PDB file of C-alpha atoms and ligand atoms in Angstrom:
ATOM      1  CA  MET A   1      -0.063   0.032   0.035  1.00 91.00           C
ATOM      2  CA  LYS A   2       1.216   3.561  -0.956  1.00 96.00           C
ATOM      3  CA  LYS A   3       1.887   5.708   2.095  1.00 98.00           C
ATOM      4  CA  ILE A   4       1.479   9.255   1.416  1.00 98.00           C
ATOM      5  CA  GLY A   5       2.532  12.245   3.794  1.00 98.00           C
ATOM      6  CA  LEU A   6       0.967  15.501   3.939  1.00 98.00           C
ATOM      7  CA  PHE A   7       2.749  18.620   5.508  1.00 98.00           C
ATOM      8  CA  GLY A   8       0.832  21.993   5.838  1.00 97.00           C
ATOM      9  CA  GLY A   9       2.298  24.927   7.033  1.00 96.00           C
ATOM     10  CA  THR A  10       2.399  28.778   6.786  1.00 95.00           C
ATOM     11  CA  PHE A  11       5.916  28.184   5.369  1.00 97.00           C
ATOM     12  CA  ASN A  12       6.903  31.862   5.466  1.00 97.00           C
ATOM     13  CA  PRO A  13       9.542  31.026   4.758  1.00 98.00           C
ATOM     14  CA  PHE A  14      10.199  27.080   4.749  1.00 98.00           C
ATOM     15  CA  HIS A  15      13.495  26.562   6.597  1.00 98.00           C
ATOM     16  CA  ASN A  16      15.775  23.785   7.471  1.00 98.00           C
ATOM     17  CA  GLY A  17      13.524  22.776  10.429  1.00 97.00           C
ATOM     18  CA  HIS A  18      10.719  22.117   8.143  1.00 98.00           C
ATOM     19  CA  PHE A  19      13.079  20.460   5.796  1.00 98.00           C
ATOM     20  CA  ALA A  20      14.533  18.157   8.575  1.00 98.00           C
ATOM     21  CA  ILE A  21      11.226  17.145  10.094  1.00 98.00           C
ATOM     22  CA  ALA A  22       9.752  16.355   6.754  1.00 98.00           C
ATOM     23  CA  GLN A  23      12.758  13.920   6.051  1.00 98.00           C
ATOM     24  CA  ALA A  24      12.389  12.302   9.498  1.00 98.00           C
ATOM     25  CA  PHE A  25       8.546  12.203   8.392  1.00 98.00           C
ATOM     26  CA  ALA A  26       9.290  10.413   5.320  1.00 98.00           C
ATOM     27  CA  ASP A  27      12.257   7.996   7.039  1.00 98.00           C
ATOM     28  CA  GLU A  28      10.469   6.960  10.101  1.00 98.00           C
ATOM     29  CA  VAL A  29       7.012   6.457   8.627  1.00 98.00           C
ATOM     30  CA  GLY A  30       8.732   4.783   5.352  1.00 98.00           C
ATOM     31  CA  LEU A  31       6.675   7.275   3.344  1.00 98.00           C
ATOM     32  CA  ASP A  32       6.588   7.027  -0.841  1.00 98.00           C
ATOM     33  CA  MET A  33       5.889  10.750  -0.879  1.00 98.00           C
ATOM     34  CA  VAL A  34       5.772  14.060   1.126  1.00 98.00           C
ATOM     35  CA  VAL A  35       3.316  16.423  -0.153  1.00 98.00           C
ATOM     36  CA  LEU A  36       4.325  20.050   1.052  1.00 98.00           C
ATOM     37  CA  LEU A  37       1.193  22.466   1.571  1.00 98.00           C
ATOM     38  CA  PRO A  38       1.784  25.958   1.852  1.00 97.00           C
ATOM     39  CA  ALA A  39      -1.390  27.653   3.333  1.00 95.00           C
ATOM     40  CA  GLY A  40      -3.316  29.911   1.557  1.00 91.00           C
ATOM     41  CA  ASN A  41      -3.577  33.801   2.456  1.00 81.00           C
ATOM     42  CA  PRO A  42      -5.816  34.648   5.746  1.00 70.00           C
ATOM     43  CA  TYR A  43      -9.348  34.773   4.018  1.00 61.00           C
ATOM     44  CA  HIS A  44      -9.996  38.562   2.770  1.00 57.00           C
ATOM     45  CA  LYS A  45      -6.891  39.637   4.356  1.00 59.00           C
ATOM     46  CA  GLU A  46      -3.407  41.121   3.457  1.00 62.00           C
ATOM     47  CA  ASP A  47      -0.635  38.733   4.916  1.00 73.00           C
ATOM     48  CA  PRO A  48       0.771  41.170   7.578  1.00 75.00           C
ATOM     49  CA  THR A  49       4.339  40.181   6.328  1.00 79.00           C
ATOM     50  CA  GLY A  50       3.348  41.152   2.866  1.00 84.00           C
ATOM     51  CA  VAL A  51       4.512  38.061   1.396  1.00 94.00           C
ATOM     52  CA  SER A  52       2.200  36.428  -1.096  1.00 93.00           C
ATOM     53  CA  ALA A  53       1.145  32.861  -1.170  1.00 94.00           C
ATOM     54  CA  GLN A  54       2.862  32.714  -4.371  1.00 96.00           C
ATOM     55  CA  HIS A  55       6.051  33.464  -3.080  1.00 97.00           C
ATOM     56  CA  ARG A  56       5.790  30.857  -0.047  1.00 97.00           C
ATOM     57  CA  LEU A  57       4.859  28.419  -2.553  1.00 98.00           C
ATOM     58  CA  GLU A  58       7.941  29.126  -4.789  1.00 98.00           C
ATOM     59  CA  MET A  59      10.268  29.146  -1.605  1.00 98.00           C
ATOM     60  CA  THR A  60       8.688  25.953  -0.673  1.00 98.00           C
ATOM     61  CA  ALA A  61       9.266  24.452  -3.893  1.00 98.00           C
ATOM     62  CA  LEU A  62      12.906  25.414  -4.090  1.00 98.00           C
ATOM     63  CA  ALA A  63      13.592  23.858  -0.629  1.00 98.00           C
ATOM     64  CA  ALA A  64      11.884  20.775  -1.961  1.00 98.00           C
ATOM     65  CA  GLU A  65      14.151  20.184  -4.710  1.00 98.00           C
ATOM     66  CA  ALA A  66      16.798  18.646  -2.478  1.00 98.00           C
ATOM     67  CA  ASP A  67      14.640  15.261  -1.592  1.00 98.00           C
ATOM     68  CA  GLU A  68      13.109  13.484  -4.441  1.00 98.00           C
ATOM     69  CA  ARG A  69      10.624  12.387  -2.194  1.00 98.00           C
ATOM     70  CA  PHE A  70       9.185  15.992  -1.855  1.00 98.00           C
ATOM     71  CA  ALA A  71       6.408  17.514  -4.059  1.00 98.00           C
ATOM     72  CA  VAL A  72       4.600  20.710  -3.356  1.00 98.00           C
ATOM     73  CA  SER A  73       1.096  21.348  -3.829  1.00 98.00           C
ATOM     74  CA  ASP A  74      -0.800  24.759  -4.283  1.00 97.00           C
ATOM     75  CA  CYS A  75      -3.863  22.886  -3.238  1.00 96.00           C
ATOM     76  CA  ASP A  76      -4.687  24.958   0.174  1.00 96.00           C
ATOM     77  CA  ILE A  77      -3.942  28.182  -2.033  1.00 96.00           C
ATOM     78  CA  VAL A  78      -6.111  27.859  -4.718  1.00 95.00           C
ATOM     79  CA  ARG A  79      -9.146  26.745  -2.701  1.00 90.00           C
ATOM     80  CA  GLU A  80     -11.519  29.587  -2.215  1.00 80.00           C
ATOM     81  CA  GLY A  81     -12.543  30.818   1.153  1.00 80.00           C
ATOM     82  CA  LYS A  82     -10.838  29.511   4.725  1.00 83.00           C
ATOM     83  CA  THR A  83      -9.015  26.353   4.387  1.00 87.00           C
ATOM     84  CA  TYR A  84      -9.116  23.722   6.786  1.00 95.00           C
ATOM     85  CA  THR A  85      -6.989  20.590   7.158  1.00 97.00           C
ATOM     86  CA  PHE A  86      -9.983  18.458   7.058  1.00 97.00           C
ATOM     87  CA  ASP A  87     -10.833  19.637   3.611  1.00 96.00           C
ATOM     88  CA  THR A  88      -7.270  19.323   2.263  1.00 97.00           C
ATOM     89  CA  VAL A  89      -7.366  15.737   3.777  1.00 98.00           C
ATOM     90  CA  GLN A  90     -10.548  14.968   1.639  1.00 97.00           C
ATOM     91  CA  VAL A  91      -8.935  16.211  -1.537  1.00 97.00           C
ATOM     92  CA  PHE A  92      -5.883  13.690  -1.127  1.00 98.00           C
ATOM     93  CA  ARG A  93      -8.157  10.797  -0.015  1.00 97.00           C
ATOM     94  CA  GLN A  94     -10.147  11.275  -3.238  1.00 97.00           C
ATOM     95  CA  GLN A  95      -6.772  11.408  -5.214  1.00 97.00           C
ATOM     96  CA  PHE A  96      -5.425   8.136  -3.274  1.00 96.00           C
ATOM     97  CA  PRO A  97      -8.325   6.170  -2.666  1.00 96.00           C
ATOM     98  CA  SER A  98      -6.223   3.386  -1.301  1.00 96.00           C
ATOM     99  CA  ALA A  99      -3.280   4.950   0.491  1.00 98.00           C
ATOM    100  CA  GLU A 100      -2.355   5.190   3.824  1.00 98.00           C
ATOM    101  CA  LEU A 101      -2.535   9.047   4.742  1.00 98.00           C
ATOM    102  CA  TRP A 102      -0.173  10.675   7.379  1.00 98.00           C
ATOM    103  CA  TRP A 103      -0.280  14.428   8.469  1.00 98.00           C
ATOM    104  CA  LEU A 104       2.916  15.713   9.911  1.00 98.00           C
ATOM    105  CA  MET A 105       2.857  18.616  12.781  1.00 98.00           C
ATOM    106  CA  GLY A 106       4.894  20.059  15.421  1.00 97.00           C
ATOM    107  CA  MET A 107       4.286  19.284  18.784  1.00 98.00           C
ATOM    108  CA  ASP A 108       2.963  23.059  19.442  1.00 97.00           C
ATOM    109  CA  SER A 109       0.163  22.521  16.507  1.00 97.00           C
ATOM    110  CA  LEU A 110      -0.706  18.954  18.229  1.00 98.00           C
ATOM    111  CA  LEU A 111      -1.293  20.917  21.586  1.00 98.00           C
ATOM    112  CA  GLN A 112      -3.686  22.878  19.565  1.00 98.00           C
ATOM    113  CA  LEU A 113      -5.589  20.132  17.772  1.00 98.00           C
ATOM    114  CA  HIS A 114      -8.722  20.273  19.772  1.00 98.00           C
ATOM    115  CA  THR A 115      -9.490  23.445  18.151  1.00 97.00           C
ATOM    116  CA  TRP A 116      -9.105  22.041  14.658  1.00 97.00           C
ATOM    117  CA  HIS A 117     -12.171  22.043  12.259  1.00 97.00           C
ATOM    118  CA  LYS A 118     -13.978  18.425  12.760  1.00 98.00           C
ATOM    119  CA  TRP A 119     -10.573  17.292  14.477  1.00 98.00           C
ATOM    120  CA  GLN A 120     -12.440  14.215  15.657  1.00 98.00           C
ATOM    121  CA  THR A 121     -13.260  13.093  12.382  1.00 98.00           C
ATOM    122  CA  LEU A 122     -10.143  14.157  10.966  1.00 98.00           C
ATOM    123  CA  VAL A 123      -8.026  12.024  13.070  1.00 98.00           C
ATOM    124  CA  LYS A 124     -10.008   8.846  11.804  1.00 97.00           C
ATOM    125  CA  GLN A 125      -9.026   9.703   8.392  1.00 97.00           C
ATOM    126  CA  VAL A 126      -5.210  10.435   8.708  1.00 98.00           C
ATOM    127  CA  ASN A 127      -2.189   9.176  10.797  1.00 98.00           C
ATOM    128  CA  ILE A 128      -0.569  11.809  12.484  1.00 98.00           C
ATOM    129  CA  ALA A 129       3.296  12.016  12.937  1.00 98.00           C
ATOM    130  CA  VAL A 130       4.445  14.827  15.543  1.00 98.00           C
ATOM    131  CA  ALA A 131       7.867  16.286  15.676  1.00 98.00           C
ATOM    132  CA  ALA A 132       9.415  17.654  19.068  1.00 97.00           C
ATOM    133  CA  ARG A 133       9.538  21.370  19.302  1.00 96.00           C
ATOM    134  CA  GLN A 134      11.061  23.754  21.825  1.00 93.00           C
ATOM    135  CA  ASP A 135       8.717  24.731  24.677  1.00 94.00           C
ATOM    136  CA  SER A 136       5.969  22.196  23.774  1.00 97.00           C
ATOM    137  CA  HIS A 137       5.632  18.883  25.436  1.00 97.00           C
ATOM    138  CA  LEU A 138       3.041  16.031  25.213  1.00 97.00           C
ATOM    139  CA  SER A 139       2.355  16.380  28.943  1.00 97.00           C
ATOM    140  CA  GLN A 140       0.620  19.873  28.393  1.00 98.00           C
ATOM    141  CA  ALA A 141      -1.897  18.240  26.188  1.00 98.00           C
ATOM    142  CA  PRO A 142      -5.485  19.772  27.110  1.00 98.00           C
ATOM    143  CA  GLN A 143      -7.942  17.287  28.672  1.00 98.00           C
ATOM    144  CA  ALA A 144     -10.019  17.441  25.419  1.00 98.00           C
ATOM    145  CA  LEU A 145      -7.271  15.495  23.851  1.00 98.00           C
ATOM    146  CA  HIS A 146      -6.241  12.830  26.691  1.00 98.00           C
ATOM    147  CA  ALA A 147      -8.694   9.999  25.477  1.00 98.00           C
ATOM    148  CA  TRP A 148      -7.681  10.130  21.882  1.00 98.00           C
ATOM    149  CA  LEU A 149      -4.157  10.471  22.741  1.00 98.00           C
ATOM    150  CA  GLY A 150      -4.035   7.445  24.848  1.00 97.00           C
ATOM    151  CA  ASN A 151      -5.635   5.403  22.214  1.00 98.00           C
ATOM    152  CA  ALA A 152      -4.051   6.785  19.095  1.00 98.00           C
ATOM    153  CA  LEU A 153      -0.483   6.352  20.492  1.00 98.00           C
ATOM    154  CA  GLN A 154      -1.407   2.750  21.335  1.00 98.00           C
ATOM    155  CA  ASP A 155      -2.954   1.662  18.051  1.00 98.00           C
ATOM    156  CA  GLY A 156       0.013   3.682  15.827  1.00 98.00           C
ATOM    157  CA  SER A 157      -2.402   6.253  14.312  1.00 98.00           C
ATOM    158  CA  LEU A 158      -0.415   8.865  16.318  1.00 98.00           C
ATOM    159  CA  LYS A 159       3.556   8.727  15.940  1.00 98.00           C
ATOM    160  CA  LEU A 160       6.026  10.909  17.724  1.00 98.00           C
ATOM    161  CA  LEU A 161       9.173  10.875  15.675  1.00 98.00           C
ATOM    162  CA  GLN A 162      12.537  10.498  17.015  1.00 97.00           C
ATOM    163  CA  THR A 163      13.977  13.475  15.314  1.00 93.00           C
ATOM    164  CA  PRO A 164      16.142  15.798  17.289  1.00 93.00           C
ATOM    165  CA  MET A 165      14.713  19.304  18.131  1.00 94.00           C
ATOM    166  CA  TYR A 166      15.269  22.094  15.486  1.00 95.00           C
ATOM    167  CA  ASN A 167      15.117  25.437  17.295  1.00 94.00           C
ATOM    168  CA  ILE A 168      14.391  27.397  14.251  1.00 95.00           C
ATOM    169  CA  SER A 169      11.323  29.490  13.631  1.00 95.00           C
ATOM    170  CA  SER A 170      10.062  31.276  10.560  1.00 96.00           C
ATOM    171  CA  THR A 171       9.073  34.263  12.871  1.00 95.00           C
ATOM    172  CA  GLU A 172      12.684  34.598  13.938  1.00 95.00           C
ATOM    173  CA  ILE A 173      14.113  34.310  10.312  1.00 97.00           C
ATOM    174  CA  ARG A 174      11.904  37.145   9.258  1.00 97.00           C
ATOM    175  CA  GLU A 175      13.123  39.345  11.989  1.00 96.00           C
ATOM    176  CA  ALA A 176      16.647  38.528  11.196  1.00 96.00           C
ATOM    177  CA  VAL A 177      16.048  39.525   7.521  1.00 96.00           C
ATOM    178  CA  CYS A 178      14.232  42.633   8.170  1.00 95.00           C
ATOM    179  CA  THR A 179      16.961  43.811  10.568  1.00 95.00           C
ATOM    180  CA  GLY A 180      19.824  42.827   8.165  1.00 93.00           C
ATOM    181  CA  ARG A 181      21.196  40.103  10.397  1.00 93.00           C
ATOM    182  CA  ASP A 182      22.557  36.733   9.064  1.00 90.00           C
ATOM    183  CA  THR A 183      20.089  34.141   9.249  1.00 91.00           C
ATOM    184  CA  GLY A 184      23.081  31.442  10.117  1.00 85.00           C
ATOM    185  CA  GLY A 185      22.479  28.746   7.717  1.00 91.00           C
ATOM    186  CA  VAL A 186      18.962  27.879   8.799  1.00 97.00           C
ATOM    187  CA  LEU A 187      17.521  28.380   5.089  1.00 98.00           C
ATOM    188  CA  ASP A 188      18.168  26.522   1.787  1.00 97.00           C
ATOM    189  CA  ARG A 189      20.527  28.404  -0.073  1.00 96.00           C
ATOM    190  CA  LYS A 190      18.035  28.867  -3.142  1.00 97.00           C
ATOM    191  CA  VAL A 191      15.520  30.065  -0.681  1.00 98.00           C
ATOM    192  CA  GLU A 192      17.941  32.667   0.839  1.00 96.00           C
ATOM    193  CA  GLN A 193      18.811  33.711  -2.868  1.00 96.00           C
ATOM    194  CA  TYR A 194      15.079  34.030  -3.686  1.00 98.00           C
ATOM    195  CA  ILE A 195      14.520  36.243  -0.519  1.00 97.00           C
ATOM    196  CA  ARG A 196      17.348  38.533  -1.608  1.00 96.00           C
ATOM    197  CA  GLN A 197      16.166  38.704  -5.128  1.00 97.00           C
ATOM    198  CA  HIS A 198      12.478  39.405  -4.223  1.00 97.00           C
ATOM    199  CA  HIS A 199      13.423  41.924  -1.330  1.00 96.00           C
ATOM    200  CA  LEU A 200      11.216  39.877   1.108  1.00 96.00           C
ATOM    201  CA  TYR A 201      10.561  40.965   4.878  1.00 95.00           C
ATOM    202  CA  ARG A 202      12.391  44.039   4.449  1.00 90.00           C
TER     203      ARG A 202
HETATM  204  P1  ATP B 301       7.051  30.031  13.350  1.00 69.33           P
HETATM  205  O1  ATP B 301       8.143  28.835  12.710  1.00 69.33           O
HETATM  206  O2  ATP B 301       7.442  31.100  13.188  1.00 69.33           O
HETATM  207  O3  ATP B 301       6.810  29.488  14.907  1.00 69.33           O
HETATM  208  P2  ATP B 301       4.838  28.428  12.584  1.00 69.33           P
HETATM  209  O4  ATP B 301       5.212  27.327  13.760  1.00 69.33           O
HETATM  210  O5  ATP B 301       3.547  29.002  12.495  1.00 69.33           O
HETATM  211  O6  ATP B 301       5.764  29.801  12.725  1.00 69.33           O
HETATM  212  P3  ATP B 301       4.519  26.948  10.125  1.00 69.33           P
HETATM  213  O7  ATP B 301       5.311  27.022   8.946  1.00 69.33           O
HETATM  214  O8  ATP B 301       3.035  27.320   9.934  1.00 69.33           O
HETATM  215  O9  ATP B 301       5.441  27.816  11.238  1.00 69.33           O
HETATM  216  O10 ATP B 301       4.595  25.439  10.586  1.00 69.33           O
HETATM  217  C1  ATP B 301       4.361  24.353   9.998  1.00 69.33           C
HETATM  218  C2  ATP B 301       4.266  23.230  10.901  1.00 69.33           C
HETATM  219  O11 ATP B 301       5.672  23.102  11.048  1.00 69.33           O
HETATM  220  C3  ATP B 301       3.632  23.454  12.278  1.00 69.33           C
HETATM  221  O12 ATP B 301       2.974  22.123  12.423  1.00 69.33           O
HETATM  222  C4  ATP B 301       4.733  23.537  13.323  1.00 69.33           C
HETATM  223  O13 ATP B 301       4.526  23.241  14.450  1.00 69.33           O
HETATM  224  C5  ATP B 301       5.866  22.747  12.476  1.00 69.33           C
HETATM  225  N1  ATP B 301       7.192  23.368  12.805  1.00 69.33           N
HETATM  226  C6  ATP B 301       7.755  24.581  12.229  1.00 69.33           C
HETATM  227  N2  ATP B 301       8.847  24.799  12.634  1.00 69.33           N
HETATM  228  C7  ATP B 301       9.269  23.569  13.205  1.00 69.33           C
HETATM  229  C8  ATP B 301      10.592  23.381  13.958  1.00 69.33           C
HETATM  230  N3  ATP B 301      11.667  24.161  14.274  1.00 69.33           N
HETATM  231  N4  ATP B 301      10.453  22.170  14.489  1.00 69.33           N
HETATM  232  C9  ATP B 301       9.426  21.396  14.609  1.00 69.33           C
HETATM  233  N5  ATP B 301       8.245  21.591  14.155  1.00 69.33           N
HETATM  234  C10 ATP B 301       8.049  22.776  13.615  1.00 69.33           C
END
C-alpha cells in the first residue's frame, strides 16, 4: 500500500527545521512521498508580512528540490475561502483512495489540535506524526485530547518522531532578514537567494 505524507504550514519562509522534520517523517514512517502544502492567505486579509502565497509556494518548491520524495501542492492556496486541514485531507483521500495518509505537525500544533475544524473526524481519516518542538511537550496536552491521545499512541495512528529538536522558527528568520542580520544557515541556499532577489521581509 502506498504511504503518502502531507505537511501543511505557513512556510513563511520554509526553513531547514521544516525540511529536517519532513525528512524524518518520510524516513520514520516509510513514506513514498511527502506533499508540502503552503497555506493560503488568510481569507479576505492581507498577509501582515506582505509576502504572497505565491512567494511562499515558490520558496517551498525550491527547498523541496533537495529531496526527491518531496512534492509541493498549491491545493490550500487555490481553494476559495477558509482552508481547513479537514478539507485538504478529503482532497488527497479522493486522489489516492487506497493509500495510507499521514499528516505531519510540530508538537506546538498537536497541543492545539482540539481547536481544529472537525478534529475528531480528521484523526480517523489520517494518521498523525509529530515532531518535537521547543517549549511544547505532550504533558501539556489539554483534557480534550487525553482520551484520543491514549488510544492513538497505542494503536499507532499517532507517532512521535524521534527527530531531534530544531530550534528554528520562521518568525525569527523574518526578524533577522528585516534587521539585516545573518540567518545563520537555517535556510536552503536557493531560498535565501530568492528572499534577497525579491526583497522579502524587508
Ligand atoms: P514559526 O516557525 O515562526 O513559529 P509556525 O510554527 O506557524 O511559525 P509553520 O510554517 O506554520 O510555522 O509551521 C508548520 C508546521 O511545522 C507546524 O505544525 C509547526 O509546528 C511545525 N514546525 C515549524 N517549525 C518547526 C521546528 N523548528 N520544529 C518542529 N516543528 C516545526
